[in-house]
Amino acid sequence: MAAPEPPPEGSRPLSALLGAIAQAAFQGSAAGPEEQLRAQLYPEAPPEEFRALRAKMGGLLQSIASADMDLNQLEAFLTAQTKKQGGITSDQAAVIAKFWKNHRTQIHESLISQSCWDNVLKNMNWRVDLKSQLRHIDQINTPVAIVEMELGKNGQVLSQVQITVCMLSLCFTQWEGSWRSPYLHILLCLDFLIN
């Protein structure tokens, strides 16, 4: 088994630059002053050259993230960027691809949380039960659908809602000799369990 190939010489600073750009653009944390980043990552580069590199990488990362590119789309996009005049090198494309592969989920979740202003559905479970104990004997063995939903925002569960649907009858309609999808005559019995 061959030893893994060492990363290209310029990959570490570029990867760190992409990380700083992603933090500033998608997580909302400051990337640090441009001059400090340049001094740490590319000390030999003139300020205008570093500014152009940072802008180019920021634009590429923004395009990749806004399209939520999978690996095939990313490969096609980066190949097009390497062939474009004034584009990126193949080494830079490899670093960007590796960075996106490692950080795609975090960036995608961050973009989703930034775009949601209100509560979202975090989890939903459902099941069909038969009632076995009730006050009235005629309601025993009635099928019941129970739907449980969790609402929340930014990783917090704000409330849990349980909805019980008592199914009274299941009817099918026949139209032009073929069976169509079933519809339910239902009675909603809402039990809100808010924690």
JSON list of C-alpha atoms in Angstrom, two decimals:
[
{"chain": "A", "resi": 1, "resn": "MET", "atom": "CA", "xyz": [0.00, 0.00, 0.00]},
{"chain": "A", "resi": 2, "resn": "ALA", "atom": "CA", "xyz": [1.45, 3.34, -1.06]},
{"chain": "A", "resi": 3, "resn": "ALA", "atom": "CA", "xyz": [1.89, 6.19, 1.36]},
{"chain": "A", "resi": 4, "resn": "PRO", "atom": "CA", "xyz": [-0.61, 9.03, 0.91]},
{"chain": "A", "resi": 5, "resn": "GLU", "atom": "CA", "xyz": [0.63, 11.79, -1.35]},
{"chain": "A", "resi": 6, "resn": "PRO", "atom": "CA", "xyz": [1.60, 14.92, 0.58]},
{"chain": "A", "resi": 7, "resn": "PRO", "atom": "CA", "xyz": [-0.58, 17.95, -0.08]},
{"chain": "A", "resi": 8, "resn": "PRO", "atom": "CA", "xyz": [0.71, 20.53, -2.57]},
{"chain": "A", "resi": 9, "resn": "GLU", "atom": "CA", "xyz": [2.84, 23.30, -1.08]},
{"chain": "A", "resi": 10, "resn": "GLY", "atom": "CA", "xyz": [0.17, 26.01, -1.37]},
{"chain": "A", "resi": 11, "resn": "SER", "atom": "CA", "xyz": [-2.73, 23.91, -0.14]},
{"chain": "A", "resi": 12, "resn": "ARG", "atom": "CA", "xyz": [-2.48, 24.65, 3.58]},
{"chain": "A", "resi": 13, "resn": "PRO", "atom": "CA", "xyz": [-2.65, 28.44, 3.25]},
{"chain": "A", "resi": 14, "resn": "LEU", "atom": "CA", "xyz": [-5.45, 28.20, 0.69]},
{"chain": "A", "resi": 15, "resn": "SER", "atom": "CA", "xyz": [-7.39, 25.77, 2.87]},
{"chain": "A", "resi": 16, "resn": "ALA", "atom": "CA", "xyz": [-6.96, 28.13, 5.84]},
{"chain": "A", "resi": 17, "resn": "LEU", "atom": "CA", "xyz": [-8.11, 31.05, 3.69]},
{"chain": "A", "resi": 18, "resn": "LEU", "atom": "CA", "xyz": [-11.20, 29.11, 2.61]},
{"chain": "A", "resi": 19, "resn": "GLY", "atom": "CA", "xyz": [-11.90, 28.33, 6.27]},
{"chain": "A", "resi": 20, "resn": "ALA", "atom": "CA", "xyz": [-11.65, 32.01, 7.21]},
{"chain": "A", "resi": 21, "resn": "ILE", "atom": "CA", "xyz": [-13.92, 33.00, 4.31]},
{"chain": "A", "resi": 22, "resn": "ALA", "atom": "CA", "xyz": [-16.47, 30.33, 5.26]},
{"chain": "A", "resi": 23, "resn": "GLN", "atom": "CA", "xyz": [-16.48, 31.42, 8.90]},
{"chain": "A", "resi": 24, "resn": "ALA", "atom": "CA", "xyz": [-17.06, 35.03, 7.95]},
{"chain": "A", "resi": 25, "resn": "ALA", "atom": "CA", "xyz": [-19.66, 34.34, 5.26]},
{"chain": "A", "resi": 26, "resn": "PHE", "atom": "CA", "xyz": [-21.63, 31.41, 6.66]},
{"chain": "A", "resi": 27, "resn": "GLN", "atom": "CA", "xyz": [-21.10, 31.23, 10.43]},
{"chain": "A", "resi": 28, "resn": "GLY", "atom": "CA", "xyz": [-21.12, 34.96, 11.06]},
{"chain": "A", "resi": 29, "resn": "SER", "atom": "CA", "xyz": [-17.82, 35.01, 12.97]},
{"chain": "A", "resi": 30, "resn": "ALA", "atom": "CA", "xyz": [-15.17, 37.51, 11.99]},
{"chain": "A", "resi": 31, "resn": "ALA", "atom": "CA", "xyz": [-12.35, 36.25, 9.81]},
{"chain": "A", "resi": 32, "resn": "GLY", "atom": "CA", "xyz": [-9.90, 38.78, 11.20]},
{"chain": "A", "resi": 33, "resn": "PRO", "atom": "CA", "xyz": [-8.46, 41.83, 9.51]},
{"chain": "A", "resi": 34, "resn": "GLU", "atom": "CA", "xyz": [-7.36, 41.29, 5.92]},
{"chain": "A", "resi": 35, "resn": "GLU", "atom": "CA", "xyz": [-3.81, 42.42, 6.69]},
{"chain": "A", "resi": 36, "resn": "GLN", "atom": "CA", "xyz": [-3.51, 39.90, 9.52]},
{"chain": "A", "resi": 37, "resn": "LEU", "atom": "CA", "xyz": [-4.78, 37.07, 7.29]},
{"chain": "A", "resi": 38, "resn": "ARG", "atom": "CA", "xyz": [-2.34, 38.04, 4.56]},
{"chain": "A", "resi": 39, "resn": "ALA", "atom": "CA", "xyz": [0.57, 38.15, 7.03]},
{"chain": "A", "resi": 40, "resn": "GLN", "atom": "CA", "xyz": [-0.28, 34.69, 8.39]},
{"chain": "A", "resi": 41, "resn": "LEU", "atom": "CA", "xyz": [-1.17, 32.90, 5.16]},
{"chain": "A", "resi": 42, "resn": "TYR", "atom": "CA", "xyz": [0.53, 34.66, 2.26]},
{"chain": "A", "resi": 43, "resn": "PRO", "atom": "CA", "xyz": [3.22, 36.96, 3.74]},
{"chain": "A", "resi": 44, "resn": "GLU", "atom": "CA", "xyz": [5.07, 37.26, 0.41]},
{"chain": "A", "resi": 45, "resn": "ALA", "atom": "CA", "xyz": [1.98, 38.33, -1.58]},
{"chain": "A", "resi": 46, "resn": "PRO", "atom": "CA", "xyz": [1.32, 42.04, -2.17]},
{"chain": "A", "resi": 47, "resn": "PRO", "atom": "CA", "xyz": [-1.91, 43.31, -0.55]},
{"chain": "A", "resi": 48, "resn": "GLU", "atom": "CA", "xyz": [-3.76, 43.83, -3.86]},
{"chain": "A", "resi": 49, "resn": "GLU", "atom": "CA", "xyz": [-2.88, 40.31, -5.04]},
{"chain": "A", "resi": 50, "resn": "PHE", "atom": "CA", "xyz": [-4.09, 38.82, -1.73]},
{"chain": "A", "resi": 51, "resn": "ARG", "atom": "CA", "xyz": [-7.28, 40.90, -1.91]},
{"chain": "A", "resi": 52, "resn": "ALA", "atom": "CA", "xyz": [-7.94, 39.58, -5.43]},
{"chain": "A", "resi": 53, "resn": "LEU", "atom": "CA", "xyz": [-7.30, 35.96, -4.32]},
{"chain": "A", "resi": 54, "resn": "ARG", "atom": "CA", "xyz": [-9.59, 36.38, -1.32]},
{"chain": "A", "resi": 55, "resn": "ALA", "atom": "CA", "xyz": [-12.35, 37.88, -3.48]},
{"chain": "A", "resi": 56, "resn": "LYS", "atom": "CA", "xyz": [-12.01, 35.13, -6.10]},
{"chain": "A", "resi": 57, "resn": "MET", "atom": "CA", "xyz": [-12.12, 32.33, -3.51]},
{"chain": "A", "resi": 58, "resn": "GLY", "atom": "CA", "xyz": [-15.00, 34.01, -1.70]},
{"chain": "A", "resi": 59, "resn": "GLY", "atom": "CA", "xyz": [-17.00, 34.25, -4.92]},
{"chain": "A", "resi": 60, "resn": "LEU", "atom": "CA", "xyz": [-16.30, 30.62, -5.82]},
{"chain": "A", "resi": 61, "resn": "LEU", "atom": "CA", "xyz": [-17.23, 29.41, -2.34]},
{"chain": "A", "resi": 62, "resn": "GLN", "atom": "CA", "xyz": [-20.42, 31.51, -2.42]},
{"chain": "A", "resi": 63, "resn": "SER", "atom": "CA", "xyz": [-21.40, 30.01, -5.79]},
{"chain": "A", "resi": 64, "resn": "ILE", "atom": "CA", "xyz": [-20.69, 26.48, -4.62]},
{"chain": "A", "resi": 65, "resn": "ALA", "atom": "CA", "xyz": [-22.59, 26.95, -1.35]},
{"chain": "A", "resi": 66, "resn": "SER", "atom": "CA", "xyz": [-25.62, 28.68, -2.85]},
{"chain": "A", "resi": 67, "resn": "ALA", "atom": "CA", "xyz": [-26.03, 25.83, -5.34]},
{"chain": "A", "resi": 68, "resn": "ASP", "atom": "CA", "xyz": [-25.29, 23.23, -2.61]},
{"chain": "A", "resi": 69, "resn": "MET", "atom": "CA", "xyz": [-23.24, 21.36, -5.20]},
{"chain": "A", "resi": 70, "resn": "ASP", "atom": "CA", "xyz": [-22.75, 17.64, -4.93]},
{"chain": "A", "resi": 71, "resn": "LEU", "atom": "CA", "xyz": [-19.34, 16.19, -5.84]},
{"chain": "A", "resi": 72, "resn": "ASN", "atom": "CA", "xyz": [-20.21, 15.69, -9.53]},
{"chain": "A", "resi": 73, "resn": "GLN", "atom": "CA", "xyz": [-21.48, 19.25, -9.92]},
{"chain": "A", "resi": 74, "resn": "LEU", "atom": "CA", "xyz": [-18.46, 20.55, -8.03]},
{"chain": "A", "resi": 75, "resn": "GLU", "atom": "CA", "xyz": [-16.06, 18.69, -10.28]},
{"chain": "A", "resi": 76, "resn": "ALA", "atom": "CA", "xyz": [-17.72, 20.09, -13.41]},
{"chain": "A", "resi": 77, "resn": "PHE", "atom": "CA", "xyz": [-17.79, 23.61, -11.95]},
{"chain": "A", "resi": 78, "resn": "LEU", "atom": "CA", "xyz": [-14.14, 23.54, -10.91]},
{"chain": "A", "resi": 79, "resn": "THR", "atom": "CA", "xyz": [-13.06, 22.06, -14.24]},
{"chain": "A", "resi": 80, "resn": "ALA", "atom": "CA", "xyz": [-14.80, 24.95, -15.99]},
{"chain": "A", "resi": 81, "resn": "GLN", "atom": "CA", "xyz": [-13.08, 27.40, -13.65]},
{"chain": "A", "resi": 82, "resn": "THR", "atom": "CA", "xyz": [-9.63, 25.94, -14.42]},
{"chain": "A", "resi": 83, "resn": "LYS", "atom": "CA", "xyz": [-10.23, 26.32, -18.17]},
{"chain": "A", "resi": 84, "resn": "LYS", "atom": "CA", "xyz": [-11.46, 29.89, -17.84]},
{"chain": "A", "resi": 85, "resn": "GLN", "atom": "CA", "xyz": [-8.96, 32.67, -18.50]},
{"chain": "A", "resi": 86, "resn": "GLY", "atom": "CA", "xyz": [-8.03, 34.24, -15.16]},
{"chain": "A", "resi": 87, "resn": "GLY", "atom": "CA", "xyz": [-9.59, 31.26, -13.39]},
{"chain": "A", "resi": 88, "resn": "ILE", "atom": "CA", "xyz": [-8.00, 28.93, -10.88]},
{"chain": "A", "resi": 89, "resn": "THR", "atom": "CA", "xyz": [-5.22, 26.37, -11.08]},
{"chain": "A", "resi": 90, "resn": "SER", "atom": "CA", "xyz": [-5.82, 22.63, -10.86]},
{"chain": "A", "resi": 91, "resn": "ASP", "atom": "CA", "xyz": [-4.07, 22.60, -7.45]},
{"chain": "A", "resi": 92, "resn": "GLN", "atom": "CA", "xyz": [-6.45, 25.28, -6.21]},
{"chain": "A", "resi": 93, "resn": "ALA", "atom": "CA", "xyz": [-9.38, 23.29, -7.60]},
{"chain": "A", "resi": 94, "resn": "ALA", "atom": "CA", "xyz": [-8.21, 20.21, -5.68]},
{"chain": "A", "resi": 95, "resn": "VAL", "atom": "CA", "xyz": [-7.97, 22.21, -2.43]},
{"chain": "A", "resi": 96, "resn": "ILE", "atom": "CA", "xyz": [-11.43, 23.72, -2.96]},
{"chain": "A", "resi": 97, "resn": "ALA", "atom": "CA", "xyz": [-12.89, 20.26, -3.70]},
{"chain": "A", "resi": 98, "resn": "LYS", "atom": "CA", "xyz": [-11.35, 18.79, -0.54]},
{"chain": "A", "resi": 99, "resn": "PHE", "atom": "CA", "xyz": [-12.51, 21.76, 1.54]},
{"chain": "A", "resi": 100, "resn": "TRP", "atom": "CA", "xyz": [-16.09, 21.48, 0.21]},
{"chain": "A", "resi": 101, "resn": "LYS", "atom": "CA", "xyz": [-16.16, 17.73, 0.78]},
{"chain": "A", "resi": 102, "resn": "ASN", "atom": "CA", "xyz": [-15.17, 18.24, 4.43]},
{"chain": "A", "resi": 103, "resn": "HIS", "atom": "CA", "xyz": [-17.34, 21.29, 5.19]},
{"chain": "A", "resi": 104, "resn": "ARG", "atom": "CA", "xyz": [-20.39, 20.96, 2.95]},
{"chain": "A", "resi": 105, "resn": "THR", "atom": "CA", "xyz": [-22.78, 19.76, 5.66]},
{"chain": "A", "resi": 106, "resn": "GLN", "atom": "CA", "xyz": [-21.79, 22.46, 8.16]},
{"chain": "A", "resi": 107, "resn": "ILE", "atom": "CA", "xyz": [-22.08, 25.25, 5.59]},
{"chain": "A", "resi": 108, "resn": "HIS", "atom": "CA", "xyz": [-25.43, 23.92, 4.30]},
{"chain": "A", "resi": 109, "resn": "GLU", "atom": "CA", "xyz": [-26.90, 23.70, 7.82]},
{"chain": "A", "resi": 110, "resn": "SER", "atom": "CA", "xyz": [-25.64, 27.20, 8.60]},
{"chain": "A", "resi": 111, "resn": "LEU", "atom": "CA", "xyz": [-27.30, 28.59, 5.46]},
{"chain": "A", "resi": 112, "resn": "ILE", "atom": "CA", "xyz": [-30.56, 26.86, 6.34]},
{"chain": "A", "resi": 113, "resn": "SER", "atom": "CA", "xyz": [-30.57, 28.23, 9.90]},
{"chain": "A", "resi": 114, "resn": "GLN", "atom": "CA", "xyz": [-29.83, 31.73, 8.58]},
{"chain": "A", "resi": 115, "resn": "SER", "atom": "CA", "xyz": [-32.72, 31.53, 6.13]},
{"chain": "A", "resi": 116, "resn": "CYS", "atom": "CA", "xyz": [-35.37, 30.34, 8.65]},
{"chain": "A", "resi": 117, "resn": "TRP", "atom": "CA", "xyz": [-37.03, 33.20, 10.49]},
{"chain": "A", "resi": 118, "resn": "ASP", "atom": "CA", "xyz": [-39.70, 31.18, 12.25]},
{"chain": "A", "resi": 119, "resn": "ASN", "atom": "CA", "xyz": [-40.00, 27.78, 13.88]},
{"chain": "A", "resi": 120, "resn": "VAL", "atom": "CA", "xyz": [-39.41, 24.73, 11.73]},
{"chain": "A", "resi": 121, "resn": "LEU", "atom": "CA", "xyz": [-40.50, 21.12, 11.91]},
{"chain": "A", "resi": 122, "resn": "LYS", "atom": "CA", "xyz": [-37.62, 19.25, 13.57]},
{"chain": "A", "resi": 123, "resn": "ASN", "atom": "CA", "xyz": [-39.08, 15.77, 13.77]},
{"chain": "A", "resi": 124, "resn": "MET", "atom": "CA", "xyz": [-42.29, 13.93, 12.93]},
{"chain": "A", "resi": 125, "resn": "ASN", "atom": "CA", "xyz": [-43.44, 10.43, 13.90]},
{"chain": "A", "resi": 126, "resn": "TRP", "atom": "CA", "xyz": [-46.72, 8.73, 13.20]},
{"chain": "A", "resi": 127, "resn": "ARG", "atom": "CA", "xyz": [-48.39, 5.43, 13.92]},
{"chain": "A", "resi": 128, "resn": "VAL", "atom": "CA", "xyz": [-51.80, 3.77, 13.71]},
{"chain": "A", "resi": 129, "resn": "ASP", "atom": "CA", "xyz": [-53.21, 2.27, 16.92]},
{"chain": "A", "resi": 130, "resn": "LEU", "atom": "CA", "xyz": [-56.43, 0.64, 18.04]},
{"chain": "A", "resi": 131, "resn": "LYS", "atom": "CA", "xyz": [-58.16, 2.13, 21.06]},
{"chain": "A", "resi": 132, "resn": "SER", "atom": "CA", "xyz": [-58.53, -0.49, 23.77]},
{"chain": "A", "resi": 133, "resn": "GLN", "atom": "CA", "xyz": [-59.85, 1.48, 26.75]},
{"chain": "A", "resi": 134, "resn": "LEU", "atom": "CA", "xyz": [-62.53, 4.16, 26.49]},
{"chain": "A", "resi": 135, "resn": "ARG", "atom": "CA", "xyz": [-65.60, 5.34, 28.36]},
{"chain": "A", "resi": 136, "resn": "HIS", "atom": "CA", "xyz": [-67.98, 4.13, 25.68]},
{"chain": "A", "resi": 137, "resn": "ILE", "atom": "CA", "xyz": [-67.83, 0.52, 24.53]},
{"chain": "A", "resi": 138, "resn": "ASP", "atom": "CA", "xyz": [-68.70, 1.41, 20.91]},
{"chain": "A", "resi": 139, "resn": "GLN", "atom": "CA", "xyz": [-65.42, 3.34, 20.51]},
{"chain": "A", "resi": 140, "resn": "ILE", "atom": "CA", "xyz": [-63.19, 0.37, 21.42]},
{"chain": "A", "resi": 141, "resn": "ASN", "atom": "CA", "xyz": [-61.14, -1.07, 18.54]},
{"chain": "A", "resi": 142, "resn": "THR", "atom": "CA", "xyz": [-61.49, 2.15, 16.55]},
{"chain": "A", "resi": 143, "resn": "PRO", "atom": "CA", "xyz": [-58.37, 2.75, 14.49]},
{"chain": "A", "resi": 144, "resn": "VAL", "atom": "CA", "xyz": [-56.54, 5.92, 15.50]},
{"chain": "A", "resi": 145, "resn": "ALA", "atom": "CA", "xyz": [-53.66, 7.65, 13.74]},
{"chain": "A", "resi": 146, "resn": "ILE", "atom": "CA", "xyz": [-51.30, 9.43, 16.11]},
{"chain": "A", "resi": 147, "resn": "VAL", "atom": "CA", "xyz": [-48.99, 12.11, 14.69]},
{"chain": "A", "resi": 148, "resn": "GLU", "atom": "CA", "xyz": [-46.27, 13.61, 16.88]},
{"chain": "A", "resi": 149, "resn": "MET", "atom": "CA", "xyz": [-44.41, 16.73, 15.73]},
{"chain": "A", "resi": 150, "resn": "GLU", "atom": "CA", "xyz": [-41.53, 18.67, 17.26]},
{"chain": "A", "resi": 151, "resn": "LEU", "atom": "CA", "xyz": [-41.22, 22.34, 16.41]},
{"chain": "A", "resi": 152, "resn": "GLY", "atom": "CA", "xyz": [-38.05, 24.29, 17.04]},
{"chain": "A", "resi": 153, "resn": "LYS", "atom": "CA", "xyz": [-35.41, 26.68, 15.84]},
{"chain": "A", "resi": 154, "resn": "ASN", "atom": "CA", "xyz": [-31.60, 26.67, 15.85]},
{"chain": "A", "resi": 155, "resn": "GLY", "atom": "CA", "xyz": [-31.22, 23.24, 17.42]},
{"chain": "A", "resi": 156, "resn": "GLN", "atom": "CA", "xyz": [-33.77, 23.89, 20.20]},
{"chain": "A", "resi": 157, "resn": "VAL", "atom": "CA", "xyz": [-37.05, 22.02, 20.48]},
{"chain": "A", "resi": 158, "resn": "LEU", "atom": "CA", "xyz": [-39.64, 24.65, 21.42]},
{"chain": "A", "resi": 159, "resn": "SER", "atom": "CA", "xyz": [-42.78, 22.55, 21.52]},
{"chain": "A", "resi": 160, "resn": "GLN", "atom": "CA", "xyz": [-44.13, 19.08, 20.93]},
{"chain": "A", "resi": 161, "resn": "VAL", "atom": "CA", "xyz": [-47.56, 18.58, 19.41]},
{"chain": "A", "resi": 162, "resn": "GLN", "atom": "CA", "xyz": [-49.47, 15.31, 19.38]},
{"chain": "A", "resi": 163, "resn": "ILE", "atom": "CA", "xyz": [-52.46, 15.02, 17.06]},
{"chain": "A", "resi": 164, "resn": "THR", "atom": "CA", "xyz": [-54.79, 12.04, 17.30]},
{"chain": "A", "resi": 165, "resn": "VAL", "atom": "CA", "xyz": [-56.94, 11.31, 14.27]},
{"chain": "A", "resi": 166, "resn": "CYS", "atom": "CA", "xyz": [-59.88, 8.96, 14.81]},
{"chain": "A", "resi": 167, "resn": "MET", "atom": "CA", "xyz": [-60.56, 7.23, 11.50]},
{"chain": "A", "resi": 168, "resn": "LEU", "atom": "CA", "xyz": [-64.27, 6.54, 11.18]},
{"chain": "A", "resi": 169, "resn": "SER", "atom": "CA", "xyz": [-64.33, 4.92, 7.77]},
{"chain": "A", "resi": 170, "resn": "LEU", "atom": "CA", "xyz": [-62.08, 4.27, 4.85]},
{"chain": "A", "resi": 171, "resn": "CYS", "atom": "CA", "xyz": [-63.68, 4.76, 1.46]},
{"chain": "A", "resi": 172, "resn": "PHE", "atom": "CA", "xyz": [-62.47, 4.08, -2.05]},
{"chain": "A", "resi": 173, "resn": "THR", "atom": "CA", "xyz": [-63.86, 5.69, -5.14]},
{"chain": "A", "resi": 174, "resn": "GLN", "atom": "CA", "xyz": [-64.11, 3.95, -8.45]},
{"chain": "A", "resi": 175, "resn": "TRP", "atom": "CA", "xyz": [-63.94, 6.11, -11.54]},
{"chain": "A", "resi": 176, "resn": "GLU", "atom": "CA", "xyz": [-64.00, 4.75, -15.08]},
{"chain": "A", "resi": 177, "resn": "GLY", "atom": "CA", "xyz": [-63.32, 1.21, -13.93]},
{"chain": "A", "resi": 178, "resn": "SER", "atom": "CA", "xyz": [-60.13, 1.86, -11.93]},
{"chain": "A", "resi": 179, "resn": "TRP", "atom": "CA", "xyz": [-59.59, 2.33, -8.22]},
{"chain": "A", "resi": 180, "resn": "ARG", "atom": "CA", "xyz": [-58.42, 5.78, -7.17]},
{"chain": "A", "resi": 181, "resn": "SER", "atom": "CA", "xyz": [-56.50, 6.75, -4.08]},
{"chain": "A", "resi": 182, "resn": "PRO", "atom": "CA", "xyz": [-58.38, 6.31, -0.80]},
{"chain": "A", "resi": 183, "resn": "TYR", "atom": "CA", "xyz": [-59.78, 9.15, 1.17]},
{"chain": "A", "resi": 184, "resn": "LEU", "atom": "CA", "xyz": [-60.64, 9.11, 4.84]},
{"chain": "A", "resi": 185, "resn": "HIS", "atom": "CA", "xyz": [-63.69, 10.42, 6.62]},
{"chain": "A", "resi": 186, "resn": "ILE", "atom": "CA", "xyz": [-61.97, 11.58, 9.73]},
{"chain": "A", "resi": 187, "resn": "LEU", "atom": "CA", "xyz": [-62.79, 13.13, 13.04]},
{"chain": "A", "resi": 188, "resn": "LEU", "atom": "CA", "xyz": [-59.94, 15.17, 14.44]},
{"chain": "A", "resi": 189, "resn": "CYS", "atom": "CA", "xyz": [-59.35, 14.81, 18.13]},
{"chain": "A", "resi": 190, "resn": "LEU", "atom": "CA", "xyz": [-56.57, 17.27, 18.86]},
{"chain": "A", "resi": 191, "resn": "ASP", "atom": "CA", "xyz": [-54.47, 16.82, 21.94]},
{"chain": "A", "resi": 192, "resn": "PHE", "atom": "CA", "xyz": [-51.80, 19.49, 22.15]},
{"chain": "A", "resi": 193, "resn": "LEU", "atom": "CA", "xyz": [-48.98, 18.57, 24.43]},
{"chain": "A", "resi": 194, "resn": "ILE", "atom": "CA", "xyz": [-46.84, 21.66, 24.62]},
{"chain": "A", "resi": 195, "resn": "ASN", "atom": "CA", "xyz": [-43.72, 21.35, 26.73]}
]
